[in-house]
mmCIF file of C-alpha atoms in Angstrom:
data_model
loop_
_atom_site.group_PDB
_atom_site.id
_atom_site.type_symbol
_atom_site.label_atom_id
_atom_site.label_comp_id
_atom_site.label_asym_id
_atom_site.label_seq_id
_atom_site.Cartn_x
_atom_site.Cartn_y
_atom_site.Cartn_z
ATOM 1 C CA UNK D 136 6.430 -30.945 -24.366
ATOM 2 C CA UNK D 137 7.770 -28.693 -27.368
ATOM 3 C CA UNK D 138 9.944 -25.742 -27.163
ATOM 4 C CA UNK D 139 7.422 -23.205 -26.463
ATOM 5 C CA UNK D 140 5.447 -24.947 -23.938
ATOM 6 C CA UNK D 141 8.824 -25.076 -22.016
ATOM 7 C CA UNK D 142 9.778 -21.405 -22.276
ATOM 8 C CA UNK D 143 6.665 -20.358 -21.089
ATOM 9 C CA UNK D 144 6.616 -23.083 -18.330
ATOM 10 C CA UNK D 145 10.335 -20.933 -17.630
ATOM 11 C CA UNK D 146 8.743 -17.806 -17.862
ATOM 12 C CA UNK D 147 5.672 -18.764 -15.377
ATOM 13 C CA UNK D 148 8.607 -19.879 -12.444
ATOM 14 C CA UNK D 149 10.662 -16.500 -13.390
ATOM 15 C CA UNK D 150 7.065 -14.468 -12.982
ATOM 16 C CA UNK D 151 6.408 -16.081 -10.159
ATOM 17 C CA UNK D 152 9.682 -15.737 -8.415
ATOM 18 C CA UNK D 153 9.506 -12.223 -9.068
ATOM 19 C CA UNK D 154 5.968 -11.729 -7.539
ATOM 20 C CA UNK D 155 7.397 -13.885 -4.437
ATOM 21 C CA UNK D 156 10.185 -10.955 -3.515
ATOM 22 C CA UNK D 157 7.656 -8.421 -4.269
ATOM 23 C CA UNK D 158 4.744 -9.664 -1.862
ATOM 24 C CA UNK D 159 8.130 -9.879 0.732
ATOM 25 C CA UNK D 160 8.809 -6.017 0.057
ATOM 26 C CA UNK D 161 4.911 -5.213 0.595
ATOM 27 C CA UNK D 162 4.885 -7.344 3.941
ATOM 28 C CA UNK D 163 8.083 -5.415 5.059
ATOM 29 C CA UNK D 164 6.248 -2.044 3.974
ATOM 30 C CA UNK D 165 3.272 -3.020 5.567
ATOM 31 C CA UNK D 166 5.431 -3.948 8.850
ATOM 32 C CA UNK D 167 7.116 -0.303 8.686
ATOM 33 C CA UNK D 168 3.893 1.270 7.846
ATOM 34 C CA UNK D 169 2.512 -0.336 11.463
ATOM 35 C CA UNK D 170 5.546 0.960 12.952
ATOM 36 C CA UNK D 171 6.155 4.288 11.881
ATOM 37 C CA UNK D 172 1.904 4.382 12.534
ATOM 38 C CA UNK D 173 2.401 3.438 16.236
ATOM 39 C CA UNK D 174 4.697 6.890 16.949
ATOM 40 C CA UNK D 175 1.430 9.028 16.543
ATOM 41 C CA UNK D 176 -2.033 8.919 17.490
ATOM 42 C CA UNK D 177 -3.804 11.254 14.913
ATOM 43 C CA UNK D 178 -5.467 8.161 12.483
ATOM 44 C CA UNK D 179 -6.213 4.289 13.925
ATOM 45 C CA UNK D 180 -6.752 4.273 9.817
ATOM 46 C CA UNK D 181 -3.065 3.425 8.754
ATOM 47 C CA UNK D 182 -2.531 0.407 11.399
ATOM 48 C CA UNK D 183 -5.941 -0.870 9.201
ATOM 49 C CA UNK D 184 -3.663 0.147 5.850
ATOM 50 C CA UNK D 185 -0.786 -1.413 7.742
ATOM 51 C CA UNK D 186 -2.339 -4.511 8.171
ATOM 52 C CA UNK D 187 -4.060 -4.818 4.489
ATOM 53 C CA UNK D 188 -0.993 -4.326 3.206
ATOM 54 C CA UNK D 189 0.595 -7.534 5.345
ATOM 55 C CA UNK D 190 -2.465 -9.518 4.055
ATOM 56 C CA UNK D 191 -1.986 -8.821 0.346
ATOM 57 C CA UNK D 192 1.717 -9.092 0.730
ATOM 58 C CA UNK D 193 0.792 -12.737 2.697
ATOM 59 C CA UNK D 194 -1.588 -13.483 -0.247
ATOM 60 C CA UNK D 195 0.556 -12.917 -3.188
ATOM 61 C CA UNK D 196 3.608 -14.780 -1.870
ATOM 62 C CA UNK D 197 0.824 -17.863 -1.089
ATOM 63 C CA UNK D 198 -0.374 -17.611 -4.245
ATOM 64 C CA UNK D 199 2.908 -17.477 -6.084
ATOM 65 C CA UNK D 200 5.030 -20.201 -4.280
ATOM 66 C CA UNK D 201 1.423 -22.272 -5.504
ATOM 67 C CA UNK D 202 2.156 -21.399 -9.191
ATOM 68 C CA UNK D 203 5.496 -22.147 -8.985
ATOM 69 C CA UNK D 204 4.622 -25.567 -7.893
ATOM 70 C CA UNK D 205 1.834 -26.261 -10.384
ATOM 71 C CA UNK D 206 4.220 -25.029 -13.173
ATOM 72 C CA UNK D 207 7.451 -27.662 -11.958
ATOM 73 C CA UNK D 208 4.489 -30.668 -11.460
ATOM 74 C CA UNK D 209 2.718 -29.175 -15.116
ATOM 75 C CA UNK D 210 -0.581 -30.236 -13.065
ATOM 76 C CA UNK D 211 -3.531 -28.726 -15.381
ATOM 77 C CA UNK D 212 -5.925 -28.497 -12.364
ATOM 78 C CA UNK D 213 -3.430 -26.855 -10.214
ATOM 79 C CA UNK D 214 -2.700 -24.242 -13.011
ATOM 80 C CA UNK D 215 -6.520 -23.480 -13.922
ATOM 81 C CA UNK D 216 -6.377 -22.976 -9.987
ATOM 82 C CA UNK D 217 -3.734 -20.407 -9.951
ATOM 83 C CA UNK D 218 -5.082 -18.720 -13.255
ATOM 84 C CA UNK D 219 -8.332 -18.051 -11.397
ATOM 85 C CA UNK D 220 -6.471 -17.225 -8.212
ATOM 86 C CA UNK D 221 -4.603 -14.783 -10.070
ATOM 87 C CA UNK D 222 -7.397 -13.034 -11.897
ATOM 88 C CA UNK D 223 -9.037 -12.447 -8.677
ATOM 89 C CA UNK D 224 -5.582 -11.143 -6.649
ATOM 90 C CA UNK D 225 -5.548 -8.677 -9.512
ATOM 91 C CA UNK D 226 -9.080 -7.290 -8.972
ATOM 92 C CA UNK D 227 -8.387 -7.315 -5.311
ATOM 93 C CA UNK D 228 -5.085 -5.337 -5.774
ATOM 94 C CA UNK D 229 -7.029 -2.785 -8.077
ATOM 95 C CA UNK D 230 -9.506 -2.470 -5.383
ATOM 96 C CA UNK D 231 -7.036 -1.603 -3.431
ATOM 97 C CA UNK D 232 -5.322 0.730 -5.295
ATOM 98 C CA UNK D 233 -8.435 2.474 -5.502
ATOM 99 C CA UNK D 234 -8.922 2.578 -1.683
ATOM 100 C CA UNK D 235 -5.360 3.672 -1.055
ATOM 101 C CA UNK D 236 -6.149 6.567 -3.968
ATOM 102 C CA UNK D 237 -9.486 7.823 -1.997
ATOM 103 C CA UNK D 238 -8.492 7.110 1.634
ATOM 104 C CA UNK D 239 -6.124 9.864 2.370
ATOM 105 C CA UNK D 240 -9.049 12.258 0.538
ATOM 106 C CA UNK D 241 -12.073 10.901 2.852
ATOM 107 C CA UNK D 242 -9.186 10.852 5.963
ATOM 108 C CA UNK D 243 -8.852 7.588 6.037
ATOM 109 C CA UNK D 244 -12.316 6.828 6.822
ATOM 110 C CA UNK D 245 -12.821 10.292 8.510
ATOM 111 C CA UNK D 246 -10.393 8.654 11.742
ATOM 112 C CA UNK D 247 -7.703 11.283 10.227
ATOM 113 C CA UNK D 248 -10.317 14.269 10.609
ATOM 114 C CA UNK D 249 -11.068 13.108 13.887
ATOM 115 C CA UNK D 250 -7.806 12.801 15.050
ATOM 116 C CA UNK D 251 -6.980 16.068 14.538
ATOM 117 C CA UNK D 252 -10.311 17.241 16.301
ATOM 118 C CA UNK D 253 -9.653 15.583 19.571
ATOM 119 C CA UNK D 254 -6.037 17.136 19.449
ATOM 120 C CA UNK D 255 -7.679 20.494 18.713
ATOM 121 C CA UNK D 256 -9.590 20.319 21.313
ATOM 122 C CA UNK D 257 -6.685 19.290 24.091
ATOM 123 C CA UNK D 258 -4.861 21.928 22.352
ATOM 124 C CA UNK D 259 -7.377 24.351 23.113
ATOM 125 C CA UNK D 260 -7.435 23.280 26.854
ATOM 126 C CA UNK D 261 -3.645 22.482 27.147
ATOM 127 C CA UNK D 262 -0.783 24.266 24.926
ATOM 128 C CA UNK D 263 1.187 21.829 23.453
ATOM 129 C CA UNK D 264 -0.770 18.857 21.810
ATOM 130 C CA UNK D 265 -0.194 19.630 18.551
ATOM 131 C CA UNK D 266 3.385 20.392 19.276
ATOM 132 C CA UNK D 267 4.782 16.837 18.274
ATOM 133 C CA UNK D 268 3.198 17.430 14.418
ATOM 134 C CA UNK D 269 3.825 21.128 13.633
ATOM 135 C CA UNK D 270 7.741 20.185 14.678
ATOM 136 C CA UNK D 271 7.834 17.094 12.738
ATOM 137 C CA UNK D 272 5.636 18.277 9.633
ATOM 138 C CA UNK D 273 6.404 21.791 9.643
ATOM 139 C CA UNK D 274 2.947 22.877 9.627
ATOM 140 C CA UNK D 275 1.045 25.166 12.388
ATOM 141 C CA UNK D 276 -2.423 24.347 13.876
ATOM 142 C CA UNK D 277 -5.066 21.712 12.084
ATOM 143 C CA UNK D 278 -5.759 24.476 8.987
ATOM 144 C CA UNK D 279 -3.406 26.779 9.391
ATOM 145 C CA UNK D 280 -2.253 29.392 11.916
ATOM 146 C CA UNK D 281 -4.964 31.152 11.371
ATOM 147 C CA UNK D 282 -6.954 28.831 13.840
ATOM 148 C CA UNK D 283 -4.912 29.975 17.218
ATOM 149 C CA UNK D 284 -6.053 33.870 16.397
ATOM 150 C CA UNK D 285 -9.706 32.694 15.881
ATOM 151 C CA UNK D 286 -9.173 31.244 19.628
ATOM 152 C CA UNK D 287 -6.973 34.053 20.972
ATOM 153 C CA UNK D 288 -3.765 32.220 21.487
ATOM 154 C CA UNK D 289 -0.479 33.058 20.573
ATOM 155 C CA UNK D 290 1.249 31.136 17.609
ATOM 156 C CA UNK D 291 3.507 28.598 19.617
ATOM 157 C CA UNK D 292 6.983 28.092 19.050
ATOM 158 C CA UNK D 293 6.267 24.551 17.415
ATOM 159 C CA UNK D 294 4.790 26.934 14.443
ATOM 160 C CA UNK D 295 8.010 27.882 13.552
ATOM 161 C CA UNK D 296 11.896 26.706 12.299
ATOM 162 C CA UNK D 297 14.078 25.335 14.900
ATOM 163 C CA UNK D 298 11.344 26.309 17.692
ATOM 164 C CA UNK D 299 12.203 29.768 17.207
ATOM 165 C CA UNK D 300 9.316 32.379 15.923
ATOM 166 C CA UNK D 301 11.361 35.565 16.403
ATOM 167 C CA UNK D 302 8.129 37.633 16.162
ATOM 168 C CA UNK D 303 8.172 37.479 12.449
ATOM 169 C CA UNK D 304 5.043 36.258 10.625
ATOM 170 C CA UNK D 305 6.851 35.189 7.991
ATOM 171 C CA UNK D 306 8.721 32.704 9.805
ATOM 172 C CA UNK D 307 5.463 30.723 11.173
ATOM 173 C CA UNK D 308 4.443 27.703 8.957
ATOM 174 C CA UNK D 309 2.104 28.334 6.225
ATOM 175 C CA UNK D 310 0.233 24.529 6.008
ATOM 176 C CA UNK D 311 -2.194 23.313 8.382
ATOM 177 C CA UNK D 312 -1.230 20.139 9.961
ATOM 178 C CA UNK D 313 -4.256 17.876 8.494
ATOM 179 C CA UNK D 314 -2.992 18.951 4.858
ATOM 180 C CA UNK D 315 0.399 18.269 5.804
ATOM 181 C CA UNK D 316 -0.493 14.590 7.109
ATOM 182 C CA UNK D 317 -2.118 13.618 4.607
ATOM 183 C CA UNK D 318 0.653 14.738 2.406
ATOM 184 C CA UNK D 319 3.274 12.977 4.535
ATOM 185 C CA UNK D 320 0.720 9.551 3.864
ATOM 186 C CA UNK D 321 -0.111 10.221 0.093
ATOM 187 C CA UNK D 322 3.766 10.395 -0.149
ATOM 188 C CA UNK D 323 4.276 6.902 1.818
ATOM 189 C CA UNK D 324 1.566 4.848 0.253
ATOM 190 C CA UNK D 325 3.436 6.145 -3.400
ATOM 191 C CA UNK D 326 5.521 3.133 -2.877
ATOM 192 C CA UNK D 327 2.627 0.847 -2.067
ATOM 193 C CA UNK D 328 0.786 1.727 -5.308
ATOM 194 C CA UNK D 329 4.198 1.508 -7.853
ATOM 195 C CA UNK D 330 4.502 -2.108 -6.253
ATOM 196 C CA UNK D 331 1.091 -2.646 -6.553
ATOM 197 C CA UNK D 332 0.874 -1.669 -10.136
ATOM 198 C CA UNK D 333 3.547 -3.370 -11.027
ATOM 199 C CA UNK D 334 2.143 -6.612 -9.910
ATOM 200 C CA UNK D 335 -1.040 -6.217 -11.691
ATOM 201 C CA UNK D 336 0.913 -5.998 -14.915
ATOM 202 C CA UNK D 337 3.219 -8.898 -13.923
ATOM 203 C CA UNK D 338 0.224 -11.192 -12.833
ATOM 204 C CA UNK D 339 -1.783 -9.966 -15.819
ATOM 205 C CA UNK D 340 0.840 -11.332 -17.703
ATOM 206 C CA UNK D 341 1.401 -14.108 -15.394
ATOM 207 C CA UNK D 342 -2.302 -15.292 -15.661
ATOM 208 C CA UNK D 343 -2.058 -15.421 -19.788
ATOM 209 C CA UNK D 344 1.332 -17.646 -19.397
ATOM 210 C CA UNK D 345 -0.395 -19.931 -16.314
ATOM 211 C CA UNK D 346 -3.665 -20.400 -19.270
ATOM 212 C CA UNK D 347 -1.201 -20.840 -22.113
ATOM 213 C CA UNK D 348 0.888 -23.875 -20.183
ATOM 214 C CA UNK D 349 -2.055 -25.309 -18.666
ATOM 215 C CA UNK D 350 -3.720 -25.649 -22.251
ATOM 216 C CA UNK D 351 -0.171 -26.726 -23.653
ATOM 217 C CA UNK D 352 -0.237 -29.373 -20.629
ATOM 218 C CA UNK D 353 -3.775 -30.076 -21.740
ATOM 219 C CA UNK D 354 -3.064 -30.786 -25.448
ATOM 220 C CA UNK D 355 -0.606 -33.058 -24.545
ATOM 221 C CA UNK D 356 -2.610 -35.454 -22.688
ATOM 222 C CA UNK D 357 -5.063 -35.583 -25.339
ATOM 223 C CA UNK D 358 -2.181 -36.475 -27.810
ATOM 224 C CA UNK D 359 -1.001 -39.472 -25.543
ATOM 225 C CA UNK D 360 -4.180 -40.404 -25.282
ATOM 226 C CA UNK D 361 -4.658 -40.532 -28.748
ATOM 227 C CA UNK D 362 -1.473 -43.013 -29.257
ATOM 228 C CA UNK D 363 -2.409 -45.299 -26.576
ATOM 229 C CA UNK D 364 -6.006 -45.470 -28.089
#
């Protein structure tokens, strides 16, 4: 093999290492996203996110220990294999992406809009439920505050800094708790979709140097062929 059919055989196994410790960092994201999912009940829709983000992780790392192997053996099936492999992972990750960018907007398959419903509604039987998420988001009610005077109750001390409302309107939270949750998610899936971007570039590249040895690898057969003939 010439020069250049060795650097990019190099570059392939330096891709492809790269995309290995990046499919790790989405399968330990998609680990803490199941964790840090389990400490509320408002939307069964991020231990699904959770768990599509552990499969892609899975996926890529699969995929990419398999190009590093069909780069080292310079196996021309095995790299028309992971070219194809590749092309698809990226149309997969862009699906994705698109998902992740419309889930928090529809609530996560509506399971966030529900959630906050069936607290509502034990909040409007029992003071309290919503407690946990106005403390922890710094928001007050599922719109806004305005929703415990449409109901007659008093703003709760969860509704306000350090649990302590003062009887000054100013000091209650302004955002609703739904806004503010899907805030706190939009912000947590950011990382999800820089990784995931950044892998589509890598493997876009990725797929050109995988087609690019595998015709170099291709070539060269058909010139020892040629000798021996």
């Amino acid at each position: 093999m010439g020069l250049g059919a060795t650097t990019v055989k190099h570059v392939l196994l330096l891709l492809n290492f790269v995309f290995s410790v990046l499919g790790l960092a989405l399968i330990a994201f998609g680990i803490f996203f199941l964790i840090s999912a389990a400490e509320n009940a408002v939307s069964i829709g991020e231990n699904v996110a959770g768990g599509l983000i552990i499969a892609l992780g899975v996926v890529i790392l699969i995929i990419a220990i398999f190009g590093c192997l069909a780069a080292i053996h310079e196996a021309p099936v095995r790299l028309l294999i992971y070219v194809g492999a590749v092309v698809l992972l990226i149309l997969a990750q862009l699906m994705f992406l698109g998902m992740s960018s419309l889930g928090t907007k529809d609530g996560i398959s509506g399971s966030i809009n529900e959630g906050f419903d069936r607290l509502w509604e034990s909040e409007r039987n029992q003071t309290g439920a919503l407690g946990y998420y106005e403390s922890w988001l710094q928001c007050c009610g599922v719109n806004s505050s305005e929703d415990y005077w449409i109901i007659h109750h008093g703003i709760p001390s969860s509704c306000c800094p350090e649990n302590k409302c003062m009887d000054t309107p100013s000091r209650v939270f302004k955002t609703g708790c739904k806004a503010a949750f899907v805030k706190y998610l939009d912000d947590k899936l950011l990382v999800f979709k820089i990784v995931c971007w950044l892998l589509v570039i890598g493997e876009a590249v990725g797929a050109v140097f995988g087609w690019l040895l595998y015709s170099s690898v291709k070539n060269q057969s058909r010139r020892n062929n040629a000798v021996w003939m």
